[in-house]
Coordinates of C-alpha atoms and ligand atoms in Angstrom, one line a residue:
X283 CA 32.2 114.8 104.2
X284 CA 31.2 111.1 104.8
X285 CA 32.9 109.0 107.6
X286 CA 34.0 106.7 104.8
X287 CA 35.6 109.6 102.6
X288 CA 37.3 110.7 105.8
X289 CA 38.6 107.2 107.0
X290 CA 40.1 107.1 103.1
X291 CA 41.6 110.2 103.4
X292 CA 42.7 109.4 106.5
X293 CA 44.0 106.0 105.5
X294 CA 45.8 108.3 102.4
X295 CA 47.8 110.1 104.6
X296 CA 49.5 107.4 106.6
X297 CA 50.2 106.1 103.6
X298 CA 52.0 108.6 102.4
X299 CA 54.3 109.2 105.4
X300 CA 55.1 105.4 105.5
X301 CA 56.0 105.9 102.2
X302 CA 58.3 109.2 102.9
X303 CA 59.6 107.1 106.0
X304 CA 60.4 104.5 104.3
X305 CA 62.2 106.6 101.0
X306 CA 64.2 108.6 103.3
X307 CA 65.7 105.2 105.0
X308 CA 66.4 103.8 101.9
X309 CA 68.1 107.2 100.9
X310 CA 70.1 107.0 103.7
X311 CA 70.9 103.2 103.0
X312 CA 72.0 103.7 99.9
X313 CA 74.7 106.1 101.1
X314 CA 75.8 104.1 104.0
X315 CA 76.2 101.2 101.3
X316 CA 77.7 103.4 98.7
X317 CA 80.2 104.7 101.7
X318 CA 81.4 101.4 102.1
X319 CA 81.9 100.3 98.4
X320 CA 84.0 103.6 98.4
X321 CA 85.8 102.9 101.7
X322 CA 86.7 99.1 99.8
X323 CA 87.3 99.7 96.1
X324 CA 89.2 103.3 96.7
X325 CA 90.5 103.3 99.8
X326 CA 91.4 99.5 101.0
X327 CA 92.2 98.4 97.6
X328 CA 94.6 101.0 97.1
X329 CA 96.7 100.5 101.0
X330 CA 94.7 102.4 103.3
X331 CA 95.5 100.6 106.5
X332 CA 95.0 102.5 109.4
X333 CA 91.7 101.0 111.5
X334 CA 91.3 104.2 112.7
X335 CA 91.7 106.2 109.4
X336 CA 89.1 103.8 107.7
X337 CA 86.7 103.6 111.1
X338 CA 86.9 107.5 110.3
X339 CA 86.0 107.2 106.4
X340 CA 83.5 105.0 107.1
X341 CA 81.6 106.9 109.6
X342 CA 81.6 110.7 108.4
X343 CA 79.5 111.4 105.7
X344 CA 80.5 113.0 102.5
X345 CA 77.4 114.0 101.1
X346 CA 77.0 116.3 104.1
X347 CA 79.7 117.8 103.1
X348 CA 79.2 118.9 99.0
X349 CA 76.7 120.9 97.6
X350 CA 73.1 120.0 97.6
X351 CA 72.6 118.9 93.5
X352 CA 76.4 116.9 94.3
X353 CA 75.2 114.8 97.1
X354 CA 74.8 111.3 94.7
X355 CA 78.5 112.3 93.3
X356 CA 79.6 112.5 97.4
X357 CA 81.3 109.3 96.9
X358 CA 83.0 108.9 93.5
X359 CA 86.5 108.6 93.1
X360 CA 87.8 112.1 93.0
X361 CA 86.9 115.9 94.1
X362 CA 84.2 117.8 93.7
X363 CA 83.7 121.8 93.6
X364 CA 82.0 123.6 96.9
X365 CA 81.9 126.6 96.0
X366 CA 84.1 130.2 95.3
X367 CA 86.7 127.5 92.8
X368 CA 87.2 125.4 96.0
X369 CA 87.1 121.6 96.1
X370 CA 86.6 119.0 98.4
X371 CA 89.7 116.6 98.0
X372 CA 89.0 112.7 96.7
X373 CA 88.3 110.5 99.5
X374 CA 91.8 108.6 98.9
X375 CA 93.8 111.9 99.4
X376 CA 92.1 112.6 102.0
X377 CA 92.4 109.4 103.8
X378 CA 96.4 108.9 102.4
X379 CA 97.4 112.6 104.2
X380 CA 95.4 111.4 107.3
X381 CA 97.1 107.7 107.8
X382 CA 100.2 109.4 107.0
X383 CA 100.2 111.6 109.7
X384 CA 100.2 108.1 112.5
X385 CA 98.0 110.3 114.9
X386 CA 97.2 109.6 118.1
X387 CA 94.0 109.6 120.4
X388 CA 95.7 112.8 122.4
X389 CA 97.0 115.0 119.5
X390 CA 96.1 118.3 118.8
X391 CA 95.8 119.4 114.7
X392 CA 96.0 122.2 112.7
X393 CA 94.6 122.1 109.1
X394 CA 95.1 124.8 106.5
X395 CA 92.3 124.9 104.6
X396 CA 88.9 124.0 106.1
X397 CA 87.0 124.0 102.8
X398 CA 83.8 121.8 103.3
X399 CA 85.1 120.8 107.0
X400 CA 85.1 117.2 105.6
X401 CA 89.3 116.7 106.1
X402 CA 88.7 118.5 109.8
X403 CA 85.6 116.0 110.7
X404 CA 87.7 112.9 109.6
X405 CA 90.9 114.2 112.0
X406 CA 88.2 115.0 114.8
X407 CA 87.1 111.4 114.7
X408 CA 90.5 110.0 115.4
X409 CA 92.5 112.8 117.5
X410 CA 91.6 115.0 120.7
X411 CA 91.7 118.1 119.1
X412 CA 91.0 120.0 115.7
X413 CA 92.4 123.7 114.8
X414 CA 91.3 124.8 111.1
X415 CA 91.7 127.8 109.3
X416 CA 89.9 129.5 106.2
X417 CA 90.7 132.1 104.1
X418 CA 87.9 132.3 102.1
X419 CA 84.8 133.9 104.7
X420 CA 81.8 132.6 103.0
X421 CA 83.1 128.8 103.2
X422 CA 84.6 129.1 106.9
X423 CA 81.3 130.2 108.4
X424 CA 79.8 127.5 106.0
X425 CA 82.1 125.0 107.7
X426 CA 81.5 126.1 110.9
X427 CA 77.5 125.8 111.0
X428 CA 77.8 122.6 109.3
X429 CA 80.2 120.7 111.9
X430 CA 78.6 122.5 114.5
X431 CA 75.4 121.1 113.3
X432 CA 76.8 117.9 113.0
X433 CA 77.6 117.9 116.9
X434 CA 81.8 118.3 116.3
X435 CA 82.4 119.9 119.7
X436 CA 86.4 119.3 119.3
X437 CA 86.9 121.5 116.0
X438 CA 87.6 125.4 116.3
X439 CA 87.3 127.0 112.8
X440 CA 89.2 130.3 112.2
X441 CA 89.0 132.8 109.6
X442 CA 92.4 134.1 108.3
X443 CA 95.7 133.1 106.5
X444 CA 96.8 129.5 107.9
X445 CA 99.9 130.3 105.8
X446 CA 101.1 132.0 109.6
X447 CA 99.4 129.5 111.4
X448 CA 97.6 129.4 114.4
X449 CA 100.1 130.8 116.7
X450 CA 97.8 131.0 120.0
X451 CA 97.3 127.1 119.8
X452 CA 101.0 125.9 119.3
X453 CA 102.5 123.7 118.8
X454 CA 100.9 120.9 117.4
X455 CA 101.3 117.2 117.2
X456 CA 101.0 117.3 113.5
X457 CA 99.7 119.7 110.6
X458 CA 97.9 119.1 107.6
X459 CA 97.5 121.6 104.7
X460 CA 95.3 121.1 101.8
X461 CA 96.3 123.9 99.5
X462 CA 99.2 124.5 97.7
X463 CA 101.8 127.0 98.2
X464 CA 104.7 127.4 96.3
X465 CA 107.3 127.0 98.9
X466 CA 106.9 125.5 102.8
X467 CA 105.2 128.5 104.8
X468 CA 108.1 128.7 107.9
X469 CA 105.4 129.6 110.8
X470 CA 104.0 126.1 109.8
X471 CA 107.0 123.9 111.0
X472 CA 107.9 126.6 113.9
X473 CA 104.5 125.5 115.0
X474 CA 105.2 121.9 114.8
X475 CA 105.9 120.4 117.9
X476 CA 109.4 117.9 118.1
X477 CA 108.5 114.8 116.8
X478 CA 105.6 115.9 115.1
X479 CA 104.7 115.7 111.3
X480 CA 103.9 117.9 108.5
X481 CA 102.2 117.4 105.3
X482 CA 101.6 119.6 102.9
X483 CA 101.2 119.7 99.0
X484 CA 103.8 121.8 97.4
X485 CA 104.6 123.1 93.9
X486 CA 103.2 125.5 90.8
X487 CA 99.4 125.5 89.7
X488 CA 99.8 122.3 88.1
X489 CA 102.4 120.3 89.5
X490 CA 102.5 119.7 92.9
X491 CA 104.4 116.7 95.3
X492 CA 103.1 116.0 98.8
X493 CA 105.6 116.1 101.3
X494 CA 105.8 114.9 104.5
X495 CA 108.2 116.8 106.9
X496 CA 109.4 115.8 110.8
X497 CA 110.6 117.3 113.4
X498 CA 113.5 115.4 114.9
X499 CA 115.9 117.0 117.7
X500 CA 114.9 120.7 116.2
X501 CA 115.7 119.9 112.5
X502 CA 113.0 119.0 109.7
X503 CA 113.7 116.2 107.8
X504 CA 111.6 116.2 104.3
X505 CA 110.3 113.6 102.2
X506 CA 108.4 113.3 98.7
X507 CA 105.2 111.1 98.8
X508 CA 102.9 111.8 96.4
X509 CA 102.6 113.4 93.1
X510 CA 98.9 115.7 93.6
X511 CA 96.9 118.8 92.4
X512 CA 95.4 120.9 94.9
X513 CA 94.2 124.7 94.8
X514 CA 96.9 127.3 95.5
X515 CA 97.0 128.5 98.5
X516 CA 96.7 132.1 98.9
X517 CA 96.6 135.5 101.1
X518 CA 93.4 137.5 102.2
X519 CA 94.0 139.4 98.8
X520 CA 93.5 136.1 96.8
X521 CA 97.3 136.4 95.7
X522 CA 99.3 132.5 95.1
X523 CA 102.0 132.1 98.1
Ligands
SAH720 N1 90.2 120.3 103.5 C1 89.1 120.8 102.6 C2 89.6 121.0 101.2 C3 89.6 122.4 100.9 S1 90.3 122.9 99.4 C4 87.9 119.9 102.7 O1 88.0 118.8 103.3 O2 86.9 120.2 102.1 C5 91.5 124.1 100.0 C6 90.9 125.2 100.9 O3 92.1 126.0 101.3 C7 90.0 126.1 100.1 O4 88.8 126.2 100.9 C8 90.8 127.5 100.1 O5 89.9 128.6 100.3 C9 91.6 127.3 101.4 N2 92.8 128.2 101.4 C10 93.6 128.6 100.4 N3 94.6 129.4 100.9 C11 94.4 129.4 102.2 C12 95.1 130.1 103.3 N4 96.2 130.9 103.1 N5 94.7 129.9 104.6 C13 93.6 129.1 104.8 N6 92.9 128.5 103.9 C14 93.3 128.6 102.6

């Protein structure tokens, strides 16, 4: 080959990884951009308050979290499937069970229902410590490579029933379950440290309330917030609690 056809070639190729340089920002641009609009128009718009709940929304990012050919819906205004009839809960549920929990820098969380590892990552920006737990095998060890990956050194994922808890970690400075059973599971608010909160989606298939329970001087005091729709949560078996 002549020098010329090489220096062409040459000049070809650097061309062509500017260009995939310079797609792959811009992919990454638009998602930072499209993180904020959703952070504004769903989130702020609607009463999210917290600086450290947004700070949280704003950083983690969604489409890391959904399945490849979902990664341009990662920040639309509602859930998306992951996987085995799972979803990943809309940003503004997500965010409205985290500010309603008040954490704290020191606190130590259990979740029910690691899913994606989305909820888990937002708690593991704002608190010390992260305990979640999976019933479903294929998405926990999902979960787990993907916040691993993502460098989340303060999350411990579990496989198992989260409707008993996490009995070797209690108690906890506040619990957060994100599927529904049909009555509160007791080993949950035994695990809830005084003062602490709970909160928790409960009800049939299709009508569910979130409630938020505290623990004040040993008693649990309950409270309506929300009227939601979450998957059921279930045994090992796959049977509705
Ligand atoms: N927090 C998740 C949302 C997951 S959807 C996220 O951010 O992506 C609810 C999850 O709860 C599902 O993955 C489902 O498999 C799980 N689940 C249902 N019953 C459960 C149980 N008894 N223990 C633990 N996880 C359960």
């Amino acid at each position: 080959m002549k020098k010329s056809a090489w220096t062409s070639m040459y000049r070809l190729q650097v061309f062509l990884i500017l260009l995939s340089f310079s797609s792959c920002t811009c992919a990454q641009d638009s998602y930072k951009e499209e993180r904020a609009k959703m952070v504004e128009n769903q989130l702020i718009a609607r009463g999210i308050r917290s600086p450290e709940v947004v700070s949280a929304m704003r950083k983690v990012e969604r489409h890391r979290f959904v399945p490849e050919h979902l990664k341009n819906q990662a920040y639309r205004d509602g859930p998306l499937p992951i996987g085995y009839g799972q979803t990943i809960s809309q940003p503004y549920v997500v965010a409205y069970m985290t500010e309603i929990l008040e954490l704290k820098p020191a606190d130590k969380v259990l979740e029910v229902g690691t899913g994606s590892g989305y909820q888990a990552a937002i708690l593991a920006e704002i608190c010390d410590s992260v305990f979640s737990v999976e019933v479903i095998p294929e998405l926990g060890q999902q979960a787990i490579r993907r916040l691993e990956s993502l460098g989340y050194a303060n999350i411990l994922v579990k496989i198992g029933d989260g409707y008993r808890g996490w009995i070797e970690h209690a108690p906890f400075d506040a619990i957060i379950v994100t599927c529904a059973p049909g009555r509160i599971p007791e080993p949950l608010t035994q695990q809830l440290r005084e003062g602490g909160s709970l909160i928790i989606p409960v009800g049939e298939r299709y009508v569910q309330e979130l409630v938020l329970l505290k623990k004040k001087q040993g008693k649990i005091v309950k409270k309506s917030v929300l009227s939601v729709l979450f998957v059921p949560m279930v045994n090992e078996w796959g049977m509705p609690y």
